[in-house]
Coordinates of N, CA and C in Angstrom, one line a residue:
X1 N 4.8 -118.7 17.8 CA 5.1 -119.7 16.8 C 5.9 -119.0 15.7
X2 N 6.9 -119.7 15.2 CA 7.8 -119.4 14.2 C 7.1 -119.3 12.7
X3 N 7.5 -118.5 11.9 CA 6.9 -118.5 10.6 C 8.1 -118.7 9.6
X4 N 7.8 -119.6 8.6 CA 8.7 -119.8 7.6 C 8.0 -119.6 6.2
X5 N 8.8 -119.3 5.2 CA 8.4 -119.2 3.9 C 9.0 -120.3 3.1
X6 N 8.2 -120.9 2.1 CA 8.8 -121.9 1.2 C 8.4 -121.5 -0.2
X7 N 9.4 -121.6 -1.1 CA 9.0 -121.3 -2.5 C 10.0 -122.0 -3.5
X8 N 9.6 -122.0 -4.7 CA 10.5 -122.6 -5.8 C 11.0 -121.3 -6.6
X9 N 12.3 -121.6 -7.0 CA 12.9 -120.5 -7.9 C 12.5 -120.7 -9.3
X10 N 11.2 -120.6 -9.6 CA 10.7 -120.8 -10.9 C 9.2 -120.1 -10.9
X11 N 8.8 -119.9 -12.2 CA 7.5 -119.4 -12.3 C 6.7 -120.5 -13.0
X12 N 7.2 -121.7 -13.1 CA 6.4 -122.9 -13.7 C 5.2 -123.2 -12.8
X13 N 4.0 -123.2 -13.4 CA 2.8 -123.5 -12.6 C 2.8 -124.9 -12.0
X14 N 3.5 -125.8 -12.7 CA 3.5 -127.3 -12.3 C 4.9 -127.6 -11.8
X15 N 5.6 -126.7 -11.2 CA 7.0 -126.9 -10.8 C 7.3 -128.1 -9.9
X16 N 8.2 -129.0 -10.2 CA 8.6 -130.0 -9.4 C 9.3 -129.4 -8.2
X17 N 10.1 -128.2 -8.4 CA 10.6 -127.6 -7.3 C 9.7 -127.1 -6.2
X18 N 8.6 -126.6 -6.7 CA 7.5 -126.2 -5.8 C 7.0 -127.3 -5.0
X19 N 6.8 -128.5 -5.6 CA 6.3 -129.7 -4.9 C 7.3 -130.1 -3.9
X20 N 8.6 -130.1 -4.2 CA 9.6 -130.4 -3.2 C 9.7 -129.4 -2.2
X21 N 9.6 -128.2 -2.4 CA 9.6 -127.1 -1.3 C 8.3 -127.3 -0.4
X22 N 7.2 -127.5 -1.0 CA 6.0 -127.7 -0.2 C 6.1 -128.9 0.7
X23 N 6.6 -130.0 0.1 CA 6.8 -131.3 1.0 C 7.8 -131.0 2.1
X24 N 8.8 -130.4 1.7 CA 9.9 -130.2 2.8 C 9.3 -129.3 4.0
X25 N 8.5 -128.3 3.6 CA 8.0 -127.3 4.6 C 7.0 -128.0 5.5
X26 N 6.4 -129.1 4.9 CA 5.4 -129.9 5.8 C 6.1 -130.7 6.9
X27 N 7.3 -130.9 6.7 CA 8.1 -131.6 7.7 C 8.6 -130.8 8.9
X28 N 8.6 -129.6 8.7 CA 8.9 -128.7 9.8 C 7.9 -128.5 10.9
X29 N 8.2 -128.8 12.1 CA 7.2 -128.9 13.1 C 7.1 -127.5 13.9
X30 N 5.9 -127.3 14.3 CA 5.5 -126.1 15.2 C 5.8 -124.8 14.5
X31 N 5.5 -124.7 13.2 CA 5.7 -123.4 12.6 C 4.5 -123.1 11.7
X32 N 4.4 -121.9 11.4 CA 3.4 -121.4 10.4 C 4.2 -121.4 9.0
X33 N 3.6 -122.0 8.0 CA 4.3 -122.0 6.7 C 3.5 -121.1 5.7
X34 N 4.1 -120.3 4.9 CA 3.6 -119.6 3.9 C 4.3 -120.0 2.6
X35 N 3.4 -120.6 1.7 CA 4.1 -121.0 0.3 C 3.9 -119.8 -0.6
X36 N 5.0 -119.3 -1.1 CA 5.0 -118.2 -2.1 C 5.1 -118.8 -3.4
X37 N 4.5 -118.0 -4.4 CA 4.6 -118.5 -5.9 C 5.1 -117.3 -6.6
X38 N 6.2 -117.5 -7.3 CA 6.7 -116.3 -8.1 C 5.7 -115.7 -9.0
X39 N 4.7 -116.4 -9.5 CA 3.7 -115.9 -10.4 C 2.8 -114.8 -9.7
X40 N 2.8 -114.8 -8.3 CA 2.1 -113.8 -7.6 C 2.9 -112.4 -7.5
X41 N 4.1 -112.5 -8.0 CA 5.0 -111.3 -7.8 C 5.7 -111.0 -9.2
X42 N 4.9 -110.7 -10.2 CA 5.2 -110.5 -11.6 C 6.0 -109.2 -11.5
X43 N 7.2 -109.2 -12.3 CA 8.1 -108.0 -12.4 C 8.5 -107.9 -13.8
X44 N 8.9 -106.6 -14.1 CA 9.5 -106.4 -15.4 C 10.9 -106.9 -15.4
X45 N 11.4 -107.0 -16.5 CA 12.8 -107.5 -16.6 C 13.7 -106.4 -16.1
X46 N 14.6 -106.9 -15.1 CA 15.4 -105.8 -14.4 C 16.3 -105.2 -15.5
X47 N 16.5 -103.9 -15.4 CA 17.4 -103.1 -16.1 C 17.6 -101.6 -15.5
X48 N 18.8 -101.2 -15.5 CA 19.1 -100.0 -14.7 C 18.2 -98.8 -15.3
X49 N 18.0 -98.8 -16.6 CA 17.2 -97.8 -17.3 C 15.7 -97.8 -16.7
X50 N 15.2 -99.0 -16.7 CA 13.8 -99.1 -16.1 C 13.8 -98.6 -14.6
X51 N 14.8 -99.1 -13.8 CA 14.8 -98.6 -12.5 C 14.9 -97.1 -12.3
X52 N 15.7 -96.5 -13.1 CA 15.8 -95.0 -13.1 C 14.5 -94.4 -13.6
X53 N 13.9 -94.8 -14.6 CA 12.7 -94.3 -15.1 C 11.4 -94.6 -14.2
X54 N 11.3 -95.7 -13.6 CA 10.1 -96.1 -12.9 C 10.3 -96.5 -11.4
X55 N 11.5 -96.6 -11.0 CA 11.8 -97.1 -9.6 C 11.7 -98.6 -9.5
X56 N 11.7 -99.0 -8.3 CA 11.7 -100.5 -8.0 C 10.2 -100.9 -7.8
X57 N 9.8 -101.9 -8.5 CA 8.4 -102.3 -8.5 C 8.0 -102.8 -7.1
X58 N 6.7 -102.5 -6.8 CA 6.1 -103.0 -5.5 C 6.2 -104.4 -5.3
X59 N 6.2 -105.3 -6.3 CA 6.2 -106.7 -6.1 C 7.6 -107.1 -5.6
X60 N 8.6 -106.4 -5.9 CA 10.0 -106.7 -5.4 C 10.0 -106.4 -3.9
X61 N 9.4 -105.3 -3.5 CA 9.3 -104.9 -2.1 C 8.5 -105.9 -1.4
X62 N 7.4 -106.3 -1.9 CA 6.6 -107.3 -1.2 C 7.2 -108.6 -1.0
X63 N 8.0 -109.1 -1.9 CA 8.6 -110.5 -1.8 C 9.7 -110.3 -0.7
X64 N 10.5 -109.2 -0.8 CA 11.6 -108.9 0.2 C 11.0 -108.8 1.6
X65 N 9.8 -108.2 1.8 CA 9.1 -108.0 3.0 C 8.8 -109.4 3.6
X66 N 8.4 -110.3 2.7 CA 8.0 -111.6 3.1 C 9.2 -112.4 3.7
X67 N 10.5 -112.2 3.1 CA 11.6 -112.8 3.5 C 12.0 -112.2 5.0
X68 N 12.0 -110.9 5.0 CA 12.3 -110.2 6.4 C 11.4 -110.6 7.4
X69 N 10.1 -110.8 7.1 CA 9.2 -111.1 8.2 C 9.2 -112.5 8.6
X70 N 9.9 -113.3 7.8 CA 9.9 -114.8 8.2 C 11.1 -115.1 9.2
X71 N 11.0 -116.3 9.8 CA 12.0 -116.8 10.7 C 13.0 -117.7 10.0
X72 N 12.5 -118.2 8.8 CA 13.3 -119.1 8.1 C 12.8 -119.3 6.6
X73 N 13.6 -119.9 5.8 CA 13.4 -120.0 4.4 C 13.6 -121.4 3.8
X74 N 12.7 -122.0 3.1 CA 13.0 -123.2 2.4 C 12.8 -122.8 0.9
X75 N 13.9 -123.0 0.1 CA 13.9 -122.5 -1.3 C 14.4 -123.8 -2.1
X76 N 13.7 -124.1 -3.2 CA 14.2 -125.1 -4.1 C 14.3 -124.5 -5.4
X77 N 15.5 -124.5 -6.0 CA 15.7 -123.8 -7.2 C 15.6 -124.7 -8.4
X78 N 15.0 -124.2 -9.4 CA 14.9 -124.8 -10.6 C 16.2 -124.6 -11.4
X79 N 16.7 -125.6 -12.2 CA 17.9 -125.4 -12.9 C 17.5 -125.3 -14.3
X80 N 17.9 -124.1 -15.0 CA 17.7 -123.9 -16.3 C 19.1 -123.7 -17.0
X81 N 19.4 -124.6 -17.8 CA 20.8 -124.6 -18.5 C 21.8 -124.4 -17.5
X82 N 21.8 -125.1 -16.4 CA 22.8 -125.0 -15.4 C 22.8 -123.8 -14.5
X83 N 21.8 -123.0 -14.5 CA 21.8 -121.8 -13.7 C 20.4 -121.5 -13.2
X84 N 20.2 -120.4 -12.5 CA 18.8 -120.0 -12.1 C 17.8 -119.9 -13.2
X85 N 16.6 -120.1 -12.9 CA 15.5 -119.7 -13.9 C 15.6 -118.2 -14.0
X86 N 15.1 -117.8 -15.2 CA 15.0 -116.4 -15.5 C 14.1 -115.5 -14.6
X87 N 13.1 -116.2 -14.1 CA 12.1 -115.6 -13.3 C 12.7 -115.4 -11.9
X88 N 13.4 -116.4 -11.4 CA 14.0 -116.2 -10.1 C 15.2 -115.2 -10.1
X89 N 16.0 -115.3 -11.2 CA 17.1 -114.3 -11.2 C 16.7 -113.0 -11.4
X90 N 15.5 -112.7 -12.0 CA 15.0 -111.4 -12.2 C 14.5 -110.8 -10.8
X91 N 13.8 -111.7 -10.0 CA 13.4 -111.4 -8.7 C 14.6 -111.1 -7.8
X92 N 15.6 -111.9 -7.9 CA 16.8 -111.8 -7.0 C 17.4 -110.5 -7.3
X93 N 17.5 -110.1 -8.7 CA 18.2 -108.9 -9.1 C 17.4 -107.7 -8.6
X94 N 16.1 -107.7 -8.7 CA 15.3 -106.6 -8.2 C 15.5 -106.5 -6.6
X95 N 15.4 -107.5 -6.0 CA 15.4 -107.4 -4.4 C 16.8 -106.9 -4.0
X96 N 17.8 -107.4 -4.7 CA 19.2 -106.9 -4.4 C 19.4 -105.4 -4.6
X97 N 18.6 -104.8 -5.4 CA 18.6 -103.3 -5.5 C 18.0 -102.6 -4.3
X98 N 17.2 -103.3 -3.6 CA 16.6 -102.7 -2.3 C 17.5 -103.0 -1.2
X99 N 18.0 -104.2 -1.1 CA 18.9 -104.6 0.0 C 19.9 -105.7 -0.5
X100 N 21.2 -105.3 -0.4 CA 22.2 -106.2 -0.9 C 22.3 -107.5 -0.1
X101 N 21.9 -107.4 1.2 CA 21.9 -108.6 2.0 C 20.5 -109.1 2.2
X102 N 19.8 -109.3 1.0 CA 18.4 -109.6 0.9 C 17.9 -110.8 1.7
X103 N 18.8 -111.8 1.9 CA 18.4 -113.0 2.6 C 18.3 -112.8 4.2
X104 N 18.8 -111.7 4.6 CA 18.7 -111.2 6.1 C 19.2 -112.2 7.0
X105 N 20.1 -113.0 6.8 CA 20.7 -114.1 7.6 C 19.7 -115.0 8.2
X106 N 18.5 -115.1 7.4 CA 17.5 -116.1 7.8 C 18.0 -117.5 7.6
X107 N 17.8 -118.4 8.6 CA 18.2 -119.8 8.4 C 17.4 -120.4 7.2
X108 N 18.3 -121.0 6.3 CA 17.7 -121.4 5.0 C 18.1 -122.9 4.7
X109 N 17.1 -123.7 4.2 CA 17.3 -124.9 3.5 C 17.2 -124.7 2.1
X110 N 18.4 -124.8 1.4 CA 18.5 -124.6 0.0 C 18.4 -126.0 -0.7
X111 N 17.5 -126.0 -1.7 CA 17.4 -127.3 -2.3 C 17.2 -127.1 -3.9
X112 N 17.4 -128.2 -4.6 CA 17.1 -128.2 -6.0 C 16.6 -129.6 -6.4
X113 N 15.9 -129.7 -7.4 CA 15.6 -131.0 -8.0 C 15.5 -130.8 -9.5
X114 N 15.6 -132.0 -10.2 CA 15.3 -132.1 -11.6 C 14.9 -133.5 -11.9
X115 N 14.5 -133.7 -13.2 CA 14.2 -135.1 -13.6 C 15.5 -136.0 -13.8
X116 N 16.7 -135.3 -13.8 CA 17.9 -136.0 -14.0 C 18.6 -136.4 -12.7
X117 N 19.6 -137.3 -12.9 CA 20.3 -137.8 -11.7 C 21.2 -136.9 -10.9
X118 N 21.5 -135.6 -11.5 CA 22.3 -134.7 -10.7 C 21.4 -133.8 -9.8
X119 N 20.1 -133.8 -10.0 CA 19.2 -133.1 -9.1 C 19.4 -131.7 -8.9
X120 N 19.8 -131.0 -10.0 CA 20.0 -129.6 -9.9 C 21.3 -129.2 -9.2
X121 N 22.2 -130.0 -9.1 CA 23.5 -129.7 -8.3 C 24.2 -128.6 -8.8
X122 N 24.2 -128.3 -10.1 CA 25.0 -127.1 -10.6 C 24.4 -125.8 -10.1
X123 N 23.1 -125.6 -10.2 CA 22.5 -124.4 -9.7 C 22.6 -124.3 -8.2
X124 N 22.7 -125.4 -7.4 CA 23.0 -125.3 -6.0 C 24.3 -124.8 -5.8
X125 N 25.2 -125.3 -6.6 CA 26.7 -124.7 -6.4 C 26.7 -123.3 -6.7
X126 N 26.0 -122.8 -7.7 CA 26.0 -121.3 -7.9 C 25.4 -120.6 -6.8
X127 N 24.3 -121.0 -6.2 CA 23.5 -120.3 -5.2 C 24.5 -120.4 -4.0
X128 N 25.1 -121.4 -3.6 CA 25.8 -121.5 -2.4 C 27.1 -120.6 -2.5
X129 N 27.6 -120.4 -3.7 CA 28.7 -119.5 -3.8 C 28.2 -118.1 -3.8
X130 N 27.1 -117.7 -4.1 CA 26.6 -116.3 -4.3 C 25.8 -115.9 -3.0
X131 N 24.9 -116.7 -2.5 CA 24.0 -116.3 -1.4 C 24.7 -115.8 -0.1
X132 N 25.9 -116.5 0.1 CA 26.6 -116.0 1.4 C 27.0 -114.6 1.4
X133 N 27.3 -114.0 0.2 CA 27.6 -112.6 0.0 C 26.4 -111.7 0.2
X134 N 25.2 -112.4 0.2 CA 24.0 -111.6 0.2 C 23.1 -111.9 1.4
X135 N 23.7 -112.1 2.5 CA 23.0 -112.4 3.7 C 22.4 -113.7 3.8
X136 N 22.9 -114.7 3.0 CA 22.4 -116.1 3.0 C 23.0 -116.9 4.1
X137 N 22.1 -117.5 4.9 CA 22.5 -118.3 6.1 C 22.0 -119.7 5.8
X138 N 22.8 -120.4 4.9 CA 22.4 -121.8 4.4 C 22.8 -122.8 5.5
X139 N 21.8 -123.3 6.2 CA 22.0 -124.4 7.1 C 22.3 -125.6 6.5
X140 N 21.5 -126.0 5.5 CA 21.7 -127.3 4.8 C 21.3 -127.0 3.3
X141 N 21.9 -127.9 2.5 CA 21.4 -128.0 1.1 C 21.1 -129.4 0.8
X142 N 20.2 -129.6 -0.2 CA 19.7 -130.9 -0.6 C 19.5 -130.9 -2.1
X143 N 20.2 -131.8 -2.8 CA 20.0 -132.0 -4.1 C 19.3 -133.3 -4.3
X144 N 18.1 -133.2 -4.9 CA 17.1 -134.3 -5.1 C 17.1 -134.8 -6.5
X145 N 17.7 -136.0 -6.7 CA 17.9 -136.5 -8.0 C 16.6 -137.2 -8.6
X146 N 16.5 -137.3 -9.9 CA 15.4 -138.1 -10.5 C 14.1 -137.9 -9.9
X147 N 13.6 -136.6 -9.9 CA 12.3 -136.4 -9.3 C 11.2 -137.3 -9.6
X148 N 11.1 -137.6 -10.9 CA 9.9 -138.4 -11.3 C 10.0 -139.9 -10.8
X149 N 11.2 -140.4 -10.5 CA 11.4 -141.7 -10.0 C 11.2 -141.8 -8.4
X150 N 11.4 -140.6 -7.8 CA 11.7 -140.7 -6.4 C 10.6 -139.8 -5.6
X151 N 9.5 -139.2 -6.4 CA 8.5 -138.5 -5.7 C 7.2 -138.8 -6.3
X152 N 6.2 -139.1 -5.4 CA 4.9 -139.5 -5.9 C 3.9 -139.1 -4.8
X153 N 2.7 -138.7 -5.4 CA 1.6 -138.4 -4.4 C 1.9 -137.5 -3.2
X154 N 2.8 -136.4 -3.6 CA 3.1 -135.3 -2.7 C 4.2 -135.6 -1.7
X155 N 5.0 -136.7 -1.9 CA 6.0 -137.0 -1.0 C 7.2 -137.8 -1.6
X156 N 8.3 -137.8 -1.0 CA 9.4 -138.6 -1.4 C 9.2 -140.0 -1.1
X157 N 9.4 -140.9 -2.1 CA 9.1 -142.3 -2.1 C 10.4 -143.1 -1.8
X158 N 11.5 -142.5 -2.1 CA 12.8 -143.2 -1.8 C 13.2 -143.0 -0.3
X159 N 13.2 -144.1 0.4 CA 13.4 -143.9 1.9 C 14.8 -143.3 2.3
X160 N 15.8 -143.6 1.6 CA 17.2 -143.1 1.8 C 17.1 -141.5 1.6
X161 N 16.6 -141.1 0.5 CA 16.5 -139.7 0.2 C 15.6 -139.0 1.2
X162 N 14.5 -139.6 1.6 CA 13.5 -139.0 2.5 C 14.1 -138.9 3.9
X163 N 15.0 -139.9 4.3 CA 15.6 -139.8 5.6 C 16.6 -138.7 5.6
X164 N 17.3 -138.5 4.5 CA 18.3 -137.4 4.3 C 17.7 -136.1 4.4
X165 N 16.6 -135.9 3.7 CA 15.9 -134.7 3.8 C 15.4 -134.4 5.3
X166 N 14.9 -135.4 5.9 CA 14.4 -135.2 7.3 C 15.5 -134.8 8.3
X167 N 16.7 -135.3 8.1 CA 17.9 -134.9 8.8 C 18.3 -133.4 8.6
X168 N 18.1 -133.1 7.4 CA 18.4 -131.6 7.0 C 17.3 -130.7 7.5
X169 N 16.1 -131.2 7.6 CA 15.0 -130.4 8.2 C 15.2 -130.3 9.7
X170 N 15.7 -131.3 10.3 CA 16.0 -131.3 11.7 C 17.0 -130.2 12.0
X171 N 18.1 -130.1 11.2 CA 19.1 -129.1 11.3 C 18.5 -127.7 11.2
X172 N 17.6 -127.5 10.2 CA 17.0 -126.3 10.0 C 16.1 -125.9 11.3
X173 N 15.4 -126.9 11.7 CA 14.5 -126.7 12.8 C 15.2 -126.1 14.0
X174 N 16.5 -126.7 14.3 CA 17.3 -126.2 15.5 C 17.6 -124.8 15.4
X175 N 17.7 -124.2 14.1 CA 18.2 -122.8 13.9 C 17.0 -121.9 14.0
X176 N 15.8 -122.4 13.9 CA 14.6 -121.4 13.8 C 14.4 -120.9 15.3

């Protein structure tokens, strides 16, 4: 059986992106899903001086090991001021010091959501432009708008958006 990881690019305990990633991962059939939480991988703020003095922290290695051990990735990025959350960017920077191709060409569904109508589209654009250079194999991307209006009780309530996500999941499923 294939193994996928799902996570949100944020350390928010009540993350809407984690809810979306969890829901999306529940739609993938015949896989084992591991939901990762950035809070379980605390890291010091990346800096070359810290790296020289202390090396690369174990939690960066552990998260990268989870990526490498998976057959696919579902990632929903939080958008903070139009970019990655600090917690995600920090993890991303640490992992890139271990392996510049950190995504390891694993098939990925890349998503973002927000309370607003653009659904994290700006951070998705940033990630799509960057991840390809770092071993990212983005099969599909999904911008989910107006989270609070379209998601309830652990699932997408807007049928058109739900159908769109299911089609994207089917594309990911074919690549696993």
